PDB file of C-alpha atoms in Angstrom:
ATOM      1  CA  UNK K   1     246.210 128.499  53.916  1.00  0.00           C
ATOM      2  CA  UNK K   2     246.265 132.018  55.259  1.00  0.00           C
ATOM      3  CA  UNK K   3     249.107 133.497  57.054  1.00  0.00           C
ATOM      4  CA  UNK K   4     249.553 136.653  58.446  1.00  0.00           C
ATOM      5  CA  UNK K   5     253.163 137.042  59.835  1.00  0.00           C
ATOM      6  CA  UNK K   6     254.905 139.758  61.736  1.00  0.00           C
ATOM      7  CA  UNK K   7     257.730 139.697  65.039  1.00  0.00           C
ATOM      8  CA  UNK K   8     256.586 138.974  67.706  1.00  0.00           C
ATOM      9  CA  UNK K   9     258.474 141.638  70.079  1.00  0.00           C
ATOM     10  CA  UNK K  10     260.658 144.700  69.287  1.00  0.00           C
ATOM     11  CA  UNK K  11     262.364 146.918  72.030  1.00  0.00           C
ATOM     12  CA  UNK K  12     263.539 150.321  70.949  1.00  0.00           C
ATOM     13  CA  UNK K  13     264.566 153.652  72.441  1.00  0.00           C
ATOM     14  CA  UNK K  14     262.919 157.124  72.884  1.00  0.00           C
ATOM     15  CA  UNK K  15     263.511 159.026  70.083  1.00  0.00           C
ATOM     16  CA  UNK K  16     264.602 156.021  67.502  1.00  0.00           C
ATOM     17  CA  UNK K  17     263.115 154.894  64.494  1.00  0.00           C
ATOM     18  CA  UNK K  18     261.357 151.176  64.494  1.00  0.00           C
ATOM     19  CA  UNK K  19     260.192 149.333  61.745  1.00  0.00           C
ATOM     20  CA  UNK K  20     257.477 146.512  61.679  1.00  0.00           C
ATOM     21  CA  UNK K  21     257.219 144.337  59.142  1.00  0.00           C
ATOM     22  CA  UNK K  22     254.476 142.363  57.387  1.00  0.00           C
ATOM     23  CA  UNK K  23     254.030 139.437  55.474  1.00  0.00           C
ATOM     24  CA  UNK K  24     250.693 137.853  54.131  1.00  0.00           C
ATOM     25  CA  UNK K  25     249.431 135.287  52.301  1.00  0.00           C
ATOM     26  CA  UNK K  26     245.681 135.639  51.708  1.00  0.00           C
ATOM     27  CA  UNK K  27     242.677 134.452  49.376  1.00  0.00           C
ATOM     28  CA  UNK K  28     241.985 138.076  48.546  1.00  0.00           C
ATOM     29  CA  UNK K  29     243.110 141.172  49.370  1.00  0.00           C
ATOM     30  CA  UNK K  30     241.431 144.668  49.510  1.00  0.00           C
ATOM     31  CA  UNK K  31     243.403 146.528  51.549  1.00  0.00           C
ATOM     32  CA  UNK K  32     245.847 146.068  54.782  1.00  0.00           C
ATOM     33  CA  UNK K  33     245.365 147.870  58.152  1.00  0.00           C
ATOM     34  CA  UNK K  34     247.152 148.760  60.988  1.00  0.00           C
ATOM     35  CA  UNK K  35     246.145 148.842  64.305  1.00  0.00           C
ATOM     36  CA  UNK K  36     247.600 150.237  67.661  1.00  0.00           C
ATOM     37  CA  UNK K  37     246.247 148.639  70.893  1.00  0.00           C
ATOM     38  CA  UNK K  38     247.458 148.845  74.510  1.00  0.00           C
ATOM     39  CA  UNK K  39     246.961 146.547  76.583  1.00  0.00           C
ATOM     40  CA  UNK K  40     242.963 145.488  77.895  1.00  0.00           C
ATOM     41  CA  UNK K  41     241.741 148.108  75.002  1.00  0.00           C
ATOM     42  CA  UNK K  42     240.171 147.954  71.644  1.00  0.00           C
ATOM     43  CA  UNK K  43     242.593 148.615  68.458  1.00  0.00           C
ATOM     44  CA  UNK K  44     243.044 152.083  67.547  1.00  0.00           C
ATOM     45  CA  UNK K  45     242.683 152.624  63.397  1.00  0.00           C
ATOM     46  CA  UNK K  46     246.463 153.491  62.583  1.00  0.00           C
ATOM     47  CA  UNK K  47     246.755 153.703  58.724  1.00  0.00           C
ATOM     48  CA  UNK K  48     245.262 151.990  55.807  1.00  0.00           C
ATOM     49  CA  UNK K  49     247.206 150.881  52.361  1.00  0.00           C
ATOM     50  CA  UNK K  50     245.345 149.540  49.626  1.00  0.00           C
ATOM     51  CA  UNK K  51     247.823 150.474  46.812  1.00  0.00           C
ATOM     52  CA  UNK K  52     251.598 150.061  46.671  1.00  0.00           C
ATOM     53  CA  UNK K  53     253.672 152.855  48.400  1.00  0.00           C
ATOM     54  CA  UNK K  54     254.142 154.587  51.021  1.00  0.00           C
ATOM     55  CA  UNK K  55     251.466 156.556  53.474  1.00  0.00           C
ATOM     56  CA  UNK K  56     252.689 158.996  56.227  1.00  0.00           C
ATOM     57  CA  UNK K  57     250.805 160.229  58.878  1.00  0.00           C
ATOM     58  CA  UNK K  58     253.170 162.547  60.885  1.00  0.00           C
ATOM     59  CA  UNK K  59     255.529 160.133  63.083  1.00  0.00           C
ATOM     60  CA  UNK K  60     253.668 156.723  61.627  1.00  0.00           C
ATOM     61  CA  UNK K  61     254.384 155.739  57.957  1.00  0.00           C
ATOM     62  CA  UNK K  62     252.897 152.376  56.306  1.00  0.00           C
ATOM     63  CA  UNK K  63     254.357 151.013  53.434  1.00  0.00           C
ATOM     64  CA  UNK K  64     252.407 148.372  50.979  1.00  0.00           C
ATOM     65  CA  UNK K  65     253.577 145.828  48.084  1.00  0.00           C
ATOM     66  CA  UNK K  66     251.423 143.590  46.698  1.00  0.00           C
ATOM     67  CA  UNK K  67     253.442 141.599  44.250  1.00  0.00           C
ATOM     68  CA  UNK K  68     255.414 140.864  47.326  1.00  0.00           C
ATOM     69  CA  UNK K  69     252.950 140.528  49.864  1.00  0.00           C
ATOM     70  CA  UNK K  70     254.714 143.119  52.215  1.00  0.00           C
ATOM     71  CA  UNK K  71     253.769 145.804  54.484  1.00  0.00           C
ATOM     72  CA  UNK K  72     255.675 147.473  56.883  1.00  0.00           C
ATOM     73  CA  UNK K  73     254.715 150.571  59.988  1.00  0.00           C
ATOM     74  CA  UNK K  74     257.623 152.807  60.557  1.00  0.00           C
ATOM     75  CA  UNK K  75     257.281 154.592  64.030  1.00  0.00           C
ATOM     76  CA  UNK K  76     259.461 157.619  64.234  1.00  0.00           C
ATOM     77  CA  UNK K  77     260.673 159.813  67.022  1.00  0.00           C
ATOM     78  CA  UNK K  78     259.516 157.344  69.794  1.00  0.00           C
ATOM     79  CA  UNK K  79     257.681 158.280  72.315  1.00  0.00           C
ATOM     80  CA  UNK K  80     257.095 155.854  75.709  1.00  0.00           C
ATOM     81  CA  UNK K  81     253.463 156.333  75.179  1.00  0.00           C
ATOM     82  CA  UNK K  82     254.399 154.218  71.673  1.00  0.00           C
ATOM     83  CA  UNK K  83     254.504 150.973  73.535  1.00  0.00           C
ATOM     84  CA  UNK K  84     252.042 148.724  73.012  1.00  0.00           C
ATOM     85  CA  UNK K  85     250.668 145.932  70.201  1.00  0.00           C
ATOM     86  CA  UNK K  86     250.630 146.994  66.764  1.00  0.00           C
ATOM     87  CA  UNK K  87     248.366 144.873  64.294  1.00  0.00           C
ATOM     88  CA  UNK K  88     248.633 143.877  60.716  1.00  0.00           C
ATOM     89  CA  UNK K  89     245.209 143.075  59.619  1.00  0.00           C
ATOM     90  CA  UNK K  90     244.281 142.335  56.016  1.00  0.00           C
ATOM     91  CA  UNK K  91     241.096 142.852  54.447  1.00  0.00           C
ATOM     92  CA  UNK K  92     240.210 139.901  52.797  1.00  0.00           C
ATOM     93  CA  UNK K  93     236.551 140.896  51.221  1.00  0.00           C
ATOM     94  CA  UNK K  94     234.867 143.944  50.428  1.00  0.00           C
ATOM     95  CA  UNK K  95     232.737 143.812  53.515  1.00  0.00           C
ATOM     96  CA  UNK K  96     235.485 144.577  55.930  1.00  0.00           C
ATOM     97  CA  UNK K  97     236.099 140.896  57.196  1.00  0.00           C
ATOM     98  CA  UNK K  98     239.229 141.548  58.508  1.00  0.00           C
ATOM     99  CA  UNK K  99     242.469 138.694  59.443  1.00  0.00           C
ATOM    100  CA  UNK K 100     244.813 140.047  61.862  1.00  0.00           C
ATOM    101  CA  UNK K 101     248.449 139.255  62.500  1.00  0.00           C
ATOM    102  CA  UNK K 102     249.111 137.907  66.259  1.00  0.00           C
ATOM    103  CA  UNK K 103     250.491 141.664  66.694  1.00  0.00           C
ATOM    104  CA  UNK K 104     253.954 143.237  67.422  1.00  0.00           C
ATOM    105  CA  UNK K 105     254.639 143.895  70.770  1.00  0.00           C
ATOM    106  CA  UNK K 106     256.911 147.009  70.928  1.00  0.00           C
ATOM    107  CA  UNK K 107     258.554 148.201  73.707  1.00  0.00           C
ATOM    108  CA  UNK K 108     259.666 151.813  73.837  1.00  0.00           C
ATOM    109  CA  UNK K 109     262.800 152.415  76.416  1.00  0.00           C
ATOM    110  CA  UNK K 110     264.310 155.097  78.080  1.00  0.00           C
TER     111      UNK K 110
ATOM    112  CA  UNK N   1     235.208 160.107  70.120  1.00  0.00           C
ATOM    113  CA  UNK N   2     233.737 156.674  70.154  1.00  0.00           C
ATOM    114  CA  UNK N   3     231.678 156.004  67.582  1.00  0.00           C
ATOM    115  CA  UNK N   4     231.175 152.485  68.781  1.00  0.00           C
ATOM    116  CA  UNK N   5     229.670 151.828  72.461  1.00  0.00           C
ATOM    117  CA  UNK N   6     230.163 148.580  73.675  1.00  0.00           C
ATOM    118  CA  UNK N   7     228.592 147.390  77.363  1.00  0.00           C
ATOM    119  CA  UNK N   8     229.692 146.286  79.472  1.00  0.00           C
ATOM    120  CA  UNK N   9     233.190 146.462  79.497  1.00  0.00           C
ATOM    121  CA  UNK N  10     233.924 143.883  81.962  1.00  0.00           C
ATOM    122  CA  UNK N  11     231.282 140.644  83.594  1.00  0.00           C
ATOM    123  CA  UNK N  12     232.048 138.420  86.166  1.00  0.00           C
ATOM    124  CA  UNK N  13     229.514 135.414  85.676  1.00  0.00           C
ATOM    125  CA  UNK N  14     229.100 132.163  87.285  1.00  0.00           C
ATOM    126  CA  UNK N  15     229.666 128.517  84.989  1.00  0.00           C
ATOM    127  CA  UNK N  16     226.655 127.800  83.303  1.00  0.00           C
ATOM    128  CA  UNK N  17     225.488 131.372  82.997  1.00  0.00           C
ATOM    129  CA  UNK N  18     224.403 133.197  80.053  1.00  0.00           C
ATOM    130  CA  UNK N  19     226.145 136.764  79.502  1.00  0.00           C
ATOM    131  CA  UNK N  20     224.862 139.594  77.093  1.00  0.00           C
ATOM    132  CA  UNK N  21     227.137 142.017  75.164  1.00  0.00           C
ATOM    133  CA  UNK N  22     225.848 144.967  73.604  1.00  0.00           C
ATOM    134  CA  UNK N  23     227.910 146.878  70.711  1.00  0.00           C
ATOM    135  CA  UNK N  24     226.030 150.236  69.606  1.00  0.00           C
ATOM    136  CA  UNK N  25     226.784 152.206  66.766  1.00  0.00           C
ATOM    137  CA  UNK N  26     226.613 155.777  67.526  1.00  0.00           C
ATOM    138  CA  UNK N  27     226.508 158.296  64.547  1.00  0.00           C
ATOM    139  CA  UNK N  28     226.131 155.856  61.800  1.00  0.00           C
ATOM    140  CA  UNK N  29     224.001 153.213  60.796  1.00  0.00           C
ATOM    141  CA  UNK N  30     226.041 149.725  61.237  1.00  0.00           C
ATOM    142  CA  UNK N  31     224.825 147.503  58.170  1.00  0.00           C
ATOM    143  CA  UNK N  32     227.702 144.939  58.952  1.00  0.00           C
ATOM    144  CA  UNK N  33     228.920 144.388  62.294  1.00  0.00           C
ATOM    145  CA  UNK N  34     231.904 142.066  63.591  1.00  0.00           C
ATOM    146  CA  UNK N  35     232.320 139.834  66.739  1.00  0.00           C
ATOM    147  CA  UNK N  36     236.001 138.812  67.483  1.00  0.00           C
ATOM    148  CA  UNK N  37     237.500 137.171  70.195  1.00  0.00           C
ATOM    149  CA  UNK N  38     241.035 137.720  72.141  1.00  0.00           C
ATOM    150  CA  UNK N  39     243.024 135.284  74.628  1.00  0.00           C
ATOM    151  CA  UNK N  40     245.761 136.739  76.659  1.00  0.00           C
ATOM    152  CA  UNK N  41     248.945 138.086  73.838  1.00  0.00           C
ATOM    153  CA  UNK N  42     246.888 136.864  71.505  1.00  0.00           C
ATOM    154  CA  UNK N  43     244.937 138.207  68.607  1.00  0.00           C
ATOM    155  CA  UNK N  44     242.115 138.877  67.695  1.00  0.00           C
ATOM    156  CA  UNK N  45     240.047 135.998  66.077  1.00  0.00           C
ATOM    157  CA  UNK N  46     236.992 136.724  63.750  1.00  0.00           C
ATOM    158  CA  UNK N  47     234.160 134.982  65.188  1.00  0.00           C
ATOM    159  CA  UNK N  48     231.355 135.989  62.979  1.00  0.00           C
ATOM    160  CA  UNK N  49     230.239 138.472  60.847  1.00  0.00           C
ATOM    161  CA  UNK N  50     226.511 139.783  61.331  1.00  0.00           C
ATOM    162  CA  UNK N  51     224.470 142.007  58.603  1.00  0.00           C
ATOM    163  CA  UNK N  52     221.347 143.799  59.878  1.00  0.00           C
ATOM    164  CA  UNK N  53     218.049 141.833  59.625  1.00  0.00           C
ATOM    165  CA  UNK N  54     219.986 138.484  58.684  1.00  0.00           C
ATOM    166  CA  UNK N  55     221.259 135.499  60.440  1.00  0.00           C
ATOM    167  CA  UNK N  56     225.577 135.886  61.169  1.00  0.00           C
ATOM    168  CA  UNK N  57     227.991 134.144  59.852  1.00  0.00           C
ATOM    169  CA  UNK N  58     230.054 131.982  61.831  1.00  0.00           C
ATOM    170  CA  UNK N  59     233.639 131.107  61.067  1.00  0.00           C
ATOM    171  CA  UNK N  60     234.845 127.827  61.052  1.00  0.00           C
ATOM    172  CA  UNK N  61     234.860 126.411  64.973  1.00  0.00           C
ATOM    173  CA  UNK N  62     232.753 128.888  66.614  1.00  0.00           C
ATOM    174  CA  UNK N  63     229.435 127.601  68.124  1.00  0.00           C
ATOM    175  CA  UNK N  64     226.756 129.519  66.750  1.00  0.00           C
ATOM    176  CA  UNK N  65     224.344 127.835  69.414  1.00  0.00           C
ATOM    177  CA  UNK N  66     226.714 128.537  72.108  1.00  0.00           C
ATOM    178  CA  UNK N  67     227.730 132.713  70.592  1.00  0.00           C
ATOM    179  CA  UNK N  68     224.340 133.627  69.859  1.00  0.00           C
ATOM    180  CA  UNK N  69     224.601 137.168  67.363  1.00  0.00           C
ATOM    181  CA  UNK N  70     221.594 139.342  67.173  1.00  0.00           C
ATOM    182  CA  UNK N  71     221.452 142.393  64.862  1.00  0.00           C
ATOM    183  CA  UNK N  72     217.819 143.320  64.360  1.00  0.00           C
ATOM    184  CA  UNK N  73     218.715 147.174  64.064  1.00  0.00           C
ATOM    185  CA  UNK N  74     221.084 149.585  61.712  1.00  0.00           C
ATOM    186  CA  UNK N  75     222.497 150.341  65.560  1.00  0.00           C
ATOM    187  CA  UNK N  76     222.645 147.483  67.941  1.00  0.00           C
ATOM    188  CA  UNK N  77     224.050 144.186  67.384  1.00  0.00           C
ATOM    189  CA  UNK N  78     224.391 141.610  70.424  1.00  0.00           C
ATOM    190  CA  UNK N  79     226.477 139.061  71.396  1.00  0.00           C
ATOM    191  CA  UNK N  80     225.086 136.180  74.250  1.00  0.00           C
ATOM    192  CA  UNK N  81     227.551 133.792  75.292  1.00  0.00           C
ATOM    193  CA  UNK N  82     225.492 130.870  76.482  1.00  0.00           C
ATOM    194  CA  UNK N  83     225.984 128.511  79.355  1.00  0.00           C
ATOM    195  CA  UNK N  84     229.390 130.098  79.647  1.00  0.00           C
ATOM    196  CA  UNK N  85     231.960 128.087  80.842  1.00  0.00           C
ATOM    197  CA  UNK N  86     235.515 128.925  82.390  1.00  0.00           C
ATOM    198  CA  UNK N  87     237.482 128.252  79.077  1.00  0.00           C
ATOM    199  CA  UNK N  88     234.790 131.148  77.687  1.00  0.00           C
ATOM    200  CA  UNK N  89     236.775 133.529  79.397  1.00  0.00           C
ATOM    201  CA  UNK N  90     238.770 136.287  76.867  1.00  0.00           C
ATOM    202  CA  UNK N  91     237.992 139.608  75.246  1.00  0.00           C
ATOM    203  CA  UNK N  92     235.437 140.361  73.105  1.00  0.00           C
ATOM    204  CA  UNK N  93     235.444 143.359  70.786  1.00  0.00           C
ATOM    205  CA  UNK N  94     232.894 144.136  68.196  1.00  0.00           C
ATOM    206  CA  UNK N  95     233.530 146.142  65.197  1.00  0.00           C
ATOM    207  CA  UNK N  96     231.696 147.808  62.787  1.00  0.00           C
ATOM    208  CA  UNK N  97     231.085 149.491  59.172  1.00  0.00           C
ATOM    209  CA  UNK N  98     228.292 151.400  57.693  1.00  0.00           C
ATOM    210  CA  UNK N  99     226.994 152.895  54.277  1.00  0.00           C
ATOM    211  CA  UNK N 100     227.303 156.197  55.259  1.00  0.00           C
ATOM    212  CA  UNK N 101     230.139 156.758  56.684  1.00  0.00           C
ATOM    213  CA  UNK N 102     231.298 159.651  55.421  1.00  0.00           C
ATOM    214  CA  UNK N 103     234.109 160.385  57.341  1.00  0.00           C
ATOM    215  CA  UNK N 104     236.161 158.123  55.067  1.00  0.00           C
ATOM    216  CA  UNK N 105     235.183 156.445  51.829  1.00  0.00           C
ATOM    217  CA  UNK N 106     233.082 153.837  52.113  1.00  0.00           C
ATOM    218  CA  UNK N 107     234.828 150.518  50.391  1.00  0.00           C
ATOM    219  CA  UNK N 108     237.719 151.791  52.218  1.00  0.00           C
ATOM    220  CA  UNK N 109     236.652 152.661  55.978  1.00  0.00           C
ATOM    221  CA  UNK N 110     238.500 151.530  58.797  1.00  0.00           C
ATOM    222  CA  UNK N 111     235.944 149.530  60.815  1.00  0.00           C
ATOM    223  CA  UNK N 112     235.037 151.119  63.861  1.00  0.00           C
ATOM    224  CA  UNK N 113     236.019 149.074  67.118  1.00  0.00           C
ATOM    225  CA  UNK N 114     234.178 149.242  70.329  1.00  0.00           C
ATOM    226  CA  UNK N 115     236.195 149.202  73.542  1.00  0.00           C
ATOM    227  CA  UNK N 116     236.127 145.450  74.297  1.00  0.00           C
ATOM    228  CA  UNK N 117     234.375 143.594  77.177  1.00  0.00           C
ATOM    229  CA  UNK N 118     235.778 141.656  79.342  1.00  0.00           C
ATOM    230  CA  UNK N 119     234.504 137.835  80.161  1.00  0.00           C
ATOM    231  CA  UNK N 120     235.848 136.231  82.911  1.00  0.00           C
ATOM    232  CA  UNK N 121     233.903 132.482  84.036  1.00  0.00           C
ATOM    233  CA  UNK N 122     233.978 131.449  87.509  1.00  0.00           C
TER     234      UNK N 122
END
């Protein structure tokens, strides 16, 4: 089968660091995504890994291993505006078919 | 900005209805577009993959007679939900990817979502 797995809910405070992890199981693999999406809205492109390592993009960093089948989004500095569903997706084919986790839900305290 | 139009973003139809859903590429020519489908804290679900000027591919358990894909230009793709009934109610986002993207490299371009529309089945 495929699985995509990642929590379900994380609460955190302005300011802090949170880290979202990723595991997935999947007939191929070209690449993994992550998405941001609040709430009624379409997914917002966050950051793309294809080989192992780490990507940062100012406050959001993604991190990729394929022998293990792990991702993981670091969000740094938290900001409220930071809560909402973040989405693992994996791209299975070369055509952009894309298999998403059920999405974090993170929420961002005072 | 978008780069993705989809219309409209929320319908309000009666069981047994048909409902429409446009999803327009806007600076790029969409050779491979994506329907997926979203229940409340849920995610989203592929429901079919369409390439211009051929017939979509359905995953496994979706209807094709009932989620009826058109994408007879580079641009527009559609999406009818036919006879819709209450349990048809969710989100529906479309997504796409082109061959000339060149904001990013092709093999490895985020798909472009549009902004979702919402069903809801009375």
């Amino acid at each position: 089968g495929q699985n995509i797995d990642q929590p379900t809910e994380m609460t955190a405070t302005e300011g802090a660091i949170v880290q979202i992890n990723c595991t997935y199981q999947t007939s191929g693999f070209n690449g993994l995504f992550w998405y941001q999406q609040h709430a009624g809205e379409a997914p917002t492109f966050l950051s793309y890994n294809v080989l192992d390592g780490l990507e940062e993009k100012g406050r959001f960093s993604s991190f990729l291993s394929r022998s293990k089948g792990y991702s993981y989004l670091l969000l740094k500095e938290l900001q409220m505006k930071d809560s909402a569903s973040y989405l693992c997706a994996v791209k299975a084919d070369s055509w952009g078919k894309l298999q998403f986790g059920a999405g974090t839900q993170v929420v961002v305290t005072p | 900005g978008a780069v993705v139009s989809q219309h409209p973003s929320r319908v309000i139809c009666k069981s047994g209805t048909s409902v429409k859903i446009e999803c327009r590429s806007l600076d790029f020519q969409a050779t491979t577009m994506f329907w997926y489908r979203q229940f409340p804290k849920q995610s989203l679900m592929l429901m079919a993959t369409s390439n211009e000027g051929s017939k979509a591919t359905y995953e496994q358990g979706v209807e094709k007679d009932k989620f009826l894909i058109n994408h007879a230009s580079l641009t527009l793709s559609t999406l009818t939900v036919t006879s819709a009934h209450p349990e048809d109610s969710s989100f529906y986002i479309c997504s796409a990817r082109g061959k000339r993207d060149t904001r990013v490299p092709d093999e490895n371009s985020p798909l472009h979502f549009g902004n979702g529309t919402r069903l809801t089945v009375t």
